[in-house]
Short mmCIF file of C-alpha atoms in Angstrom, two decimals:
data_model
loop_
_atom_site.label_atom_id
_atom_site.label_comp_id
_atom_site.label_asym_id
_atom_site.label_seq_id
_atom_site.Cartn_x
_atom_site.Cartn_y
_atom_site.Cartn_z
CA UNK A 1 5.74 -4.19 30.58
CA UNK A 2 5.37 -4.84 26.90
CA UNK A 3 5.92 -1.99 24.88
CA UNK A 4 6.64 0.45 22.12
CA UNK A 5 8.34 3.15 23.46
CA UNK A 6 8.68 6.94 21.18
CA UNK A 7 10.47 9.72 22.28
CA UNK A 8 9.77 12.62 21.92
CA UNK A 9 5.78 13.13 22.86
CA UNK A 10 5.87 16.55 21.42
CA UNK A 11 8.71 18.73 19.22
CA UNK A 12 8.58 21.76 17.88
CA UNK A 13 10.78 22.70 15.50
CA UNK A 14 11.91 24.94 12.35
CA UNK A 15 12.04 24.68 8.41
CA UNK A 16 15.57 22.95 7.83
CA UNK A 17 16.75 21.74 10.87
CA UNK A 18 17.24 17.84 10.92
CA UNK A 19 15.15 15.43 13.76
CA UNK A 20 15.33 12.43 14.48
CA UNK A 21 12.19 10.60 16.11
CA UNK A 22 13.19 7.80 18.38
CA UNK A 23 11.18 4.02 18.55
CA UNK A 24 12.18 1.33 20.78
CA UNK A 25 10.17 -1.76 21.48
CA UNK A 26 10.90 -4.86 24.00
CA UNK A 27 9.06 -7.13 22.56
CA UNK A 28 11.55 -8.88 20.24
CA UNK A 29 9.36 -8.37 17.27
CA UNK A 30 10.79 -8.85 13.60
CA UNK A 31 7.98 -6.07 12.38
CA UNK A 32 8.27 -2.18 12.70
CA UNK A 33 6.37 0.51 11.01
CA UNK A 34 6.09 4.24 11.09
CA UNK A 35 2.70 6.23 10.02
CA UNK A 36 1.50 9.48 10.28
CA UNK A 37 -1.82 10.27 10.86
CA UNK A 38 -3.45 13.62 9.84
CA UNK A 39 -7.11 15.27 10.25
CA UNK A 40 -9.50 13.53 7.75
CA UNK A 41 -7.07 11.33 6.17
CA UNK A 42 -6.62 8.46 9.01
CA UNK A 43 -3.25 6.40 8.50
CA UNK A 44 -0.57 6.49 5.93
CA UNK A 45 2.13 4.66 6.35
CA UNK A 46 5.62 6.17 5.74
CA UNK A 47 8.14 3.30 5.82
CA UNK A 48 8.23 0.00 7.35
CA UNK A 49 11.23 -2.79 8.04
CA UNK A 50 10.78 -6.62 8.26
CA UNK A 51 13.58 -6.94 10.25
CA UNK A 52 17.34 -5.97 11.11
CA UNK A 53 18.56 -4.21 7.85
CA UNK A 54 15.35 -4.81 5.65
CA UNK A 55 13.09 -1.51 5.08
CA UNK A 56 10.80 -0.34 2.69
CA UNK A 57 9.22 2.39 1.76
CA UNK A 58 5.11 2.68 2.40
CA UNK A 59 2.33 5.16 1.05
CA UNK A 60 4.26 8.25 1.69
CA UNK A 61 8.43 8.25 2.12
CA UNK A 62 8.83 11.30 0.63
CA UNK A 63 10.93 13.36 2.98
CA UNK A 64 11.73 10.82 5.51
CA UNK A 65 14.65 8.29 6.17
CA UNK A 66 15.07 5.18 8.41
CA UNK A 67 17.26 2.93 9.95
CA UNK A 68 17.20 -0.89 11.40
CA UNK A 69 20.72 -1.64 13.24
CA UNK A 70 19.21 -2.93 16.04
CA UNK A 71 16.15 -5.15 16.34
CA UNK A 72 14.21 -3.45 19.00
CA UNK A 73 15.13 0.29 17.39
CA UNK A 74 13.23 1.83 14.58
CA UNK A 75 14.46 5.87 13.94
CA UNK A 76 12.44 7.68 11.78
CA UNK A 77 14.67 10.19 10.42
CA UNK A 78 13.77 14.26 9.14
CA UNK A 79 16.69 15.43 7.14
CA UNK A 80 15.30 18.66 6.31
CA UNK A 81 11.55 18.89 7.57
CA UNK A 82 9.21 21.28 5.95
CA UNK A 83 5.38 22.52 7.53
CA UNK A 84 3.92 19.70 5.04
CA UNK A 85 5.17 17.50 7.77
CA UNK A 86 3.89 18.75 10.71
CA UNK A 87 1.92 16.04 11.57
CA UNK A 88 0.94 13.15 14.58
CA UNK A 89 3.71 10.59 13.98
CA UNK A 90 3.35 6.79 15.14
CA UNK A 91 5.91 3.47 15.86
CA UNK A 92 4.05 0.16 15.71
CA UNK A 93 5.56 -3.45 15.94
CA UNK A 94 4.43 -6.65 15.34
CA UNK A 95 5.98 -9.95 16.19
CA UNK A 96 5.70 -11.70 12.56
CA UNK A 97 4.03 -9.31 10.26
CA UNK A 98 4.06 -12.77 7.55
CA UNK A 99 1.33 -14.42 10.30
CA UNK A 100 -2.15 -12.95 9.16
CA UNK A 101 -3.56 -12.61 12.61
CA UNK A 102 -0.37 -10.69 14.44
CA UNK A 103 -1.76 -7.31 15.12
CA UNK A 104 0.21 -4.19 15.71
CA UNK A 105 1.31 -2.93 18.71
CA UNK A 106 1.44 0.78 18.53
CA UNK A 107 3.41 3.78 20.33
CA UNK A 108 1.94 6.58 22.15
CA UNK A 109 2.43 8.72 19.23
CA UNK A 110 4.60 11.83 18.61
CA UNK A 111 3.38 15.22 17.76
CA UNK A 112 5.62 17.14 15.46
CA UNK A 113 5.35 20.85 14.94
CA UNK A 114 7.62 22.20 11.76
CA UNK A 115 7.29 25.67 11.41
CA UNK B 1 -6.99 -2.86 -4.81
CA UNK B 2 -7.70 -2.84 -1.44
CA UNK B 3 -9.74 0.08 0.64
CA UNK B 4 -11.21 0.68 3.74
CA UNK B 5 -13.99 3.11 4.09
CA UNK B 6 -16.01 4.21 7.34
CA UNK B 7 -19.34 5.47 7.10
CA UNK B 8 -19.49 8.48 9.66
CA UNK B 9 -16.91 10.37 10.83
CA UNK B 10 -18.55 11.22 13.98
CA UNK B 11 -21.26 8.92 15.87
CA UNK B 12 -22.91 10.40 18.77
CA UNK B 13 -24.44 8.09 21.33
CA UNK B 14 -26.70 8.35 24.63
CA UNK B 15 -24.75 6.50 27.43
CA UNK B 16 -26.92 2.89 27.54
CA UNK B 17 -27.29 3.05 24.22
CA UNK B 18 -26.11 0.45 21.03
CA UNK B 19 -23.01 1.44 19.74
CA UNK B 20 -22.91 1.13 15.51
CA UNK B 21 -19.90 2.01 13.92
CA UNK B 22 -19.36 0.85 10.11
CA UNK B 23 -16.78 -0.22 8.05
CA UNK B 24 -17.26 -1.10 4.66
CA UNK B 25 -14.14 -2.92 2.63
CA UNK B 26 -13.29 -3.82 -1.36
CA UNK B 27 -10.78 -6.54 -1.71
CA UNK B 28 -10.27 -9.13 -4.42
CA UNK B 29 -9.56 -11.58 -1.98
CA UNK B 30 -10.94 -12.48 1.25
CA UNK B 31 -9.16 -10.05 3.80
CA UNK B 32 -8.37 -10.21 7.05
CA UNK B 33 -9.89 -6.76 8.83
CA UNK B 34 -9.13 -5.63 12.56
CA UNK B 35 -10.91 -2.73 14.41
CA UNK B 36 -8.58 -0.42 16.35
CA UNK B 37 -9.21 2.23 18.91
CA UNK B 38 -7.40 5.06 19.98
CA UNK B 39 -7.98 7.24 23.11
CA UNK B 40 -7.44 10.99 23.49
CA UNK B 41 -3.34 11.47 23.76
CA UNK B 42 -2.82 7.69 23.00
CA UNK B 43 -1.62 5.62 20.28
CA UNK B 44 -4.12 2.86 18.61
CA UNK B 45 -4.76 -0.43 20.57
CA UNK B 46 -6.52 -3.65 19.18
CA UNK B 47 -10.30 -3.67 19.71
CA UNK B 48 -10.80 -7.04 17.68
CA UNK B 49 -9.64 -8.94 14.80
CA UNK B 50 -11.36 -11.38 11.77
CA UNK B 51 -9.13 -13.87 10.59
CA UNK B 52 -11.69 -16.44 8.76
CA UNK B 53 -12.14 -18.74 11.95
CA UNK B 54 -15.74 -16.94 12.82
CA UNK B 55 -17.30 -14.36 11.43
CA UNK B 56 -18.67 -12.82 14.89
CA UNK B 57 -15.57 -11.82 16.19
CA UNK B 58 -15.73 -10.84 20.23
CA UNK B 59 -13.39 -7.90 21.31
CA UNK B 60 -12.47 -6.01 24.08
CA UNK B 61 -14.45 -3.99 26.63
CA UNK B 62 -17.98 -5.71 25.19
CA UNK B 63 -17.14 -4.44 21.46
CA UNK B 64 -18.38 -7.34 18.86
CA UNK B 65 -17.65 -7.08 14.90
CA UNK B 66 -19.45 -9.58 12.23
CA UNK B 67 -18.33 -9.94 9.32
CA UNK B 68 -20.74 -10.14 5.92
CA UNK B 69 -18.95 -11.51 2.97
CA UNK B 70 -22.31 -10.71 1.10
CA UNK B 71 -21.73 -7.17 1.50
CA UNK B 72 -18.10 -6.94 2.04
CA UNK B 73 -18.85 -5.39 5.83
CA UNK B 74 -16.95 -5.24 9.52
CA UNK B 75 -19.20 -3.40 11.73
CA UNK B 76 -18.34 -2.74 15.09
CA UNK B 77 -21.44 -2.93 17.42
CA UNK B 78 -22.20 -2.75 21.47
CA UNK B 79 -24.99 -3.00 22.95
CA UNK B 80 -24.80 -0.45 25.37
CA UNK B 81 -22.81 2.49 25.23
CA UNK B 82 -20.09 3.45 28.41
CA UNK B 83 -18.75 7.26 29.08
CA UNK B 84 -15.13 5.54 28.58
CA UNK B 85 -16.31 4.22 25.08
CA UNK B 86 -15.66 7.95 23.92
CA UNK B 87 -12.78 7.67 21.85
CA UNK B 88 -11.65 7.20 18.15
CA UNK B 89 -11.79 4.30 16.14
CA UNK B 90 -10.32 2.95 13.45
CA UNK B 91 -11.06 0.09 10.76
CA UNK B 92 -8.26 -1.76 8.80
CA UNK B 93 -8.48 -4.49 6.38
CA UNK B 94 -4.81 -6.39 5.09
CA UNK B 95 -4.19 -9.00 2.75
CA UNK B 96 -1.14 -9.55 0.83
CA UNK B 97 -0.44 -7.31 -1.33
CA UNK B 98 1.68 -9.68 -3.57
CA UNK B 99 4.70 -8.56 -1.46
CA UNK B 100 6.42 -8.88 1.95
CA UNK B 101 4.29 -5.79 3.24
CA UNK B 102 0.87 -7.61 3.61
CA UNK B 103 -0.24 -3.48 3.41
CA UNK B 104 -2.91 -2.69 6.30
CA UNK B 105 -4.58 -0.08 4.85
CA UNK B 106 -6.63 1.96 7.99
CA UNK B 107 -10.17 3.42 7.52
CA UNK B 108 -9.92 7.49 8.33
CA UNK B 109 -11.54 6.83 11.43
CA UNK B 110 -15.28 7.33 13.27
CA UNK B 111 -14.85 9.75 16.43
CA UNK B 112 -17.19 7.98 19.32
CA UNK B 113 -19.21 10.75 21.53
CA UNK B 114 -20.98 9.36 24.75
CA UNK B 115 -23.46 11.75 26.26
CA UNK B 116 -24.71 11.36 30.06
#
């Protein structure tokens, strides 16, 4: 079955303490994006990658790193999370983001608790 | 500049009933806009996407969108509201934004309420 693929669901976790939020899709798609979505604000996007070794940096980077070694992986990367980033985290992919009409394919979503 | 803005963060419905949801854009040049939805616990799937071929775009699950250059709208319409239509959704509009991105910049979202 085609999909994108985050681990963990949920994670809880303290002021400090580095996390790593896992993406995987099998599609073979070129395009993969992180956002967070909070209350009232909808989607922001955090940092995106047009393929192996090519990211970017979206809306709002601030506090997060990435990674593209692989094509089907995507990490999104806490160093040092604070409670400003306790929010619902999401993976998407698309198979050529440069095609106007290739729509994103998103993950279930991870919910990340930083106390 | 591009932005997306939703009129109504919550819409309440009678089951049987139309469905409007709106979803108003600015963009210097013509965009291309998608509707997404997103179920309770799940991430967001495609309802429907405009991409200049039409501009009544047929979705998923009996969901329809037009699109008005005149006055720079997507709204999401169905003629009779389902229980399972209860969920959140989510207008985005993308065009390139001069580079690789092509940004998709998401509405904050309309929560859908069906009542029996």
């Amino acid at each position: 079955e085609a999909q994108v693929t985050q681990n963990p669901r949920y994670l809880i976790t303290v002021t400090g303490k580095k996390l790593t939020v896992t993406c995987s899709q099998n599609m073979n798609h070129e395009y993969m994006s992180w956002y967070r979505q909070d209350p009232g604000l909808g989607l922001r996007q955090i940092y995106y990658s047009m393929n192996v070794e090519v990211t970017d940096k979206g809306d709002v980077p601030e506090g997060y790193k990435v990674s593209r070694k692989e094509k089907r992986n995507f990490p999104l990367i806490l160093e040092s999370p604070s409670p400003n980033q306790t929010s619902l985290y999401f993976c998407a992919s698309s198979l050529n983001w440069e095609r106007s009409n290739s729509p994103l394919h998103f993950g279930n979503g991870t919910r990340l608790t930083v106390t | 500049a591009q932005s997306v803005t939703q009129l109504g963060s919550h819409v309440s419905v009678s089951e049987g009933a139309l469905v409007l949801l709106r979803c108003n854009y600015s963009s210097s040049v013509p965009p291309y806009l998608f509707w997404y939805v997103q179920y309770p616990n799940q991430g967001l799937q495609l309802l429907l996407k405009y991409t200049s071929a039409a501009t009544l775009v047929k979705g998923i699950n009996g969901f329809e969108a037009e699109f008005k250059k005149s006055e720079t709208s997507f709204h999401l319409t169905k003629p009779s509201a389902h229980m399972s239509d209860a969920a959140e959704y989510f207008c985005a509009v993308r065009l390139n934004s001069g580079g690789s991105n092509y940004k998709l910049t998401f509405g904050k979202g309309t929560l859908l309420t069906v009542n029996p």
